[in-house]
C-alpha positions as semicolon CSV with decimal commas, in nm:
position;residue;x (nm);y (nm);z (nm)
1;M;0,732;0,463;-0,543
2;Q;0,615;0,772;-0,362
3;L;0,920;0,768;-0,136
4;A;1,155;0,739;-0,434
5;K;0,974;1,017;-0,618
6;N;0,979;1,239;-0,308
7;A;1,355;1,179;-0,287
8;G;1,397;1,311;-0,643
9;A;1,425;0,983;-0,834
10;H;1,301;0,925;-1,187
11;V;1,067;0,629;-1,133
12;I;1,000;0,361;-1,393
13;A;0,729;0,122;-1,277
14;T;0,560;-0,185;-1,413
15;A;0,186;-0,234;-1,391
16;S;-0,097;-0,404;-1,570
17;P;-0,354;-0,185;-1,748
18;R;-0,582;-0,240;-1,445
19;S;-0,348;-0,054;-1,211
20;A;-0,154;0,179;-1,443
21;D;-0,349;0,493;-1,349
22;R;-0,299;0,425;-0,979
23;V;0,075;0,375;-1,034
24;R;0,099;0,704;-1,226
25;A;-0,092;0,881;-0,949
26;A;0,159;0,743;-0,700
27;G;0,439;0,921;-0,884
28;A;0,572;0,696;-1,159
29;D;0,736;0,894;-1,439
30;E;0,704;0,599;-1,676
31;V;0,468;0,301;-1,655
32;L;0,547;-0,017;-1,848
33;D;0,266;-0,262;-1,912
34;H;0,432;-0,584;-1,799
35;T;0,153;-0,789;-1,959
36;A;0,244;-0,663;-2,308
37;T;0,602;-0,537;-2,282
38;D;0,929;-0,702;-2,183
39;V;1,089;-0,476;-1,921
40;V;1,440;-0,549;-2,046
41;D;1,346;-0,439;-2,398
42;A;1,156;-0,129;-2,281
43;V;1,419;0,021;-2,048
44;T;1,683;0,177;-2,272
45;Q;1,910;0,345;-2,015
46;P;2,084;0,194;-1,712
47;V;1,903;0,237;-1,380
48;D;2,054;0,300;-1,038
49;L;1,820;0,069;-0,851
50;L;1,596;-0,223;-0,939
51;L;1,328;-0,295;-0,680
52;N;1,142;-0,623;-0,724
53;L;0,822;-0,657;-0,521
54;A;0,655;-0,931;-0,723
55;P;0,696;-1,306;-0,760
56;I;0,866;-1,342;-1,097
57;E;1,091;-1,611;-1,236
58;P;1,452;-1,593;-1,113
59;S;1,568;-1,575;-1,476
60;Q;1,349;-1,265;-1,528
61;L;1,503;-1,097;-1,225
62;A;1,852;-1,185;-1,346
63;D;1,773;-1,037;-1,690
64;Q;1,634;-0,721;-1,530
65;A;1,938;-0,695;-1,302
66;A;2,148;-0,645;-1,615
67;L;1,972;-0,307;-1,651
68;V;2,135;-0,182;-1,329
69;R;2,435;0,043;-1,385
70;S;2,776;-0,041;-1,245
71;G;2,774;0,036;-0,874
72;G;2,394;0,008;-0,852
73;V;2,171;-0,213;-0,641
74;V;1,914;-0,488;-0,698
75;V;1,663;-0,511;-0,412
76;N;1,436;-0,813;-0,391
77;T;1,147;-0,859;-0,148
78;T;1,032;-1,207;-0,248
79;V;1,126;-1,473;0,003
80;W;1,190;-1,763;-0,233
81;M;1,471;-1,628;-0,452
82;Q;1,789;-1,432;-0,400
83;A;1,861;-1,091;-0,544
84;P;2,129;-1,135;-0,810
85;S;2,464;-0,962;-0,765
86;D;2,731;-0,892;-1,024
87;E;3,072;-0,850;-0,864
88;T;3,241;-0,756;-1,193
89;R;3,010;-0,452;-1,226
90;H;2,992;-0,389;-0,850
91;V;2,614;-0,441;-0,851
92;R;2,493;-0,542;-0,506
93;G;2,199;-0,775;-0,460
94;L;2,000;-0,717;-0,141
95;N;1,717;-0,926;-0,003
96;V;1,484;-0,719;0,212
97;F;1,189;-0,849;0,407
98;V;1,058;-0,678;0,720
99;R;1,252;-0,468;0,964
100;S;1,071;-0,330;1,263
101;D;1,195;0,022;1,321
102;A;0,968;0,243;1,534
103;K;1,149;0,564;1,435
104;Q;1,122;0,485;1,065
105;L;0,754;0,391;1,098
106;A;0,687;0,714;1,288
107;G;0,850;0,904;1,002
108;L;0,623;0,731;0,752
109;V;0,316;0,812;0,961
110;A;0,428;1,176;0,979
111;A;0,467;1,181;0,599
112;I;0,111;1,050;0,566
113;D;-0,015;1,311;0,811
114;R;0,161;1,586;0,609
115;G;0,003;1,458;0,288
116;E;0,341;1,363;0,139
117;L;0,260;0,992;0,129
118;H;-0,072;0,834;0,035
119;I;-0,178;0,476;0,105
120;D;-0,421;0,343;-0,156
121;I;-0,685;0,169;0,056
122;S;-0,933;0,016;-0,183
123;R;-1,167;-0,113;0,087
124;R;-1,214;-0,235;0,442
125;I;-1,346;-0,580;0,526
126;Q;-1,440;-0,773;0,837
127;L;-1,204;-1,047;0,958
128;K;-1,471;-1,310;0,887
129;D;-1,451;-1,213;0,516
130;L;-1,077;-1,284;0,488
131;P;-1,118;-1,624;0,313
132;A;-1,320;-1,457;0,037
133;L;-1,052;-1,190;0,002
134;H;-0,785;-1,459;-0,037
135;A;-0,988;-1,613;-0,318
136;E;-1,013;-1,273;-0,489
137;V;-0,637;-1,221;-0,456
138;A;-0,571;-1,564;-0,607
139;A;-0,794;-1,471;-0,901
140;G;-0,605;-1,143;-0,948
141;A;-0,910;-0,933;-0,870
142;V;-0,769;-0,720;-0,586
143;S;-0,580;-0,397;-0,626
144;G;-0,480;-0,145;-0,364
145;K;-0,455;-0,217;0,006
146;V;-0,731;-0,389;0,199
147;V;-0,774;-0,312;0,567
148;V;-0,897;-0,608;0,770
149;L;-1,103;-0,496;1,066
150;A;-1,092;-0,681;1,397
151;P;-1,429;-0,810;1,524
152;T;-1,458;-0,523;1,774
153;A;-1,385;-0,254;1,515
C-alpha cells in the first residue's frame, strides 16, 4: 500500500474495523470494511490493478477481477488459486509469490531508512512462543507484523 501510494496511486483497501486505522495510516485513500461491505458493490469506478493478499473464495476474486479496467492487471499472492485473466478485455492475471532480489530488497531497506516506508511491527516474541502465536493467528487476534527472535537474540 505504501509503495503504491508513494508511486502516486489512488489506493482503495479492504480492512476489518480492527485494522482500518492502521490501513489508513499506511496510505489508503479509501478503506472498505470487508466484514460489512461487498467490495464489488462498493467500488464504483474501474481500477487499474487488483492486488489480492488474502485467502478468499475463487469466485470472490473472479467477481472482483471484473472491477479491473481493460488493459489492467489482477495480482494474486495466494498459493492455492490462480489469478483470473480476461483475454477479451486484455486483463492479465499474475500469480506472485516470493522472488529473491537483493537489489530490490536493498531499495526497500533504503526506503525504510529514509522514512518513506514503515513496517508495522506489533510486537517481538521469542521462538519458543511461536506455537502460541500460531494459535492467536488462527483465532484472528493478530494484526501487524510479529518479529520472531532467535534464541540468542
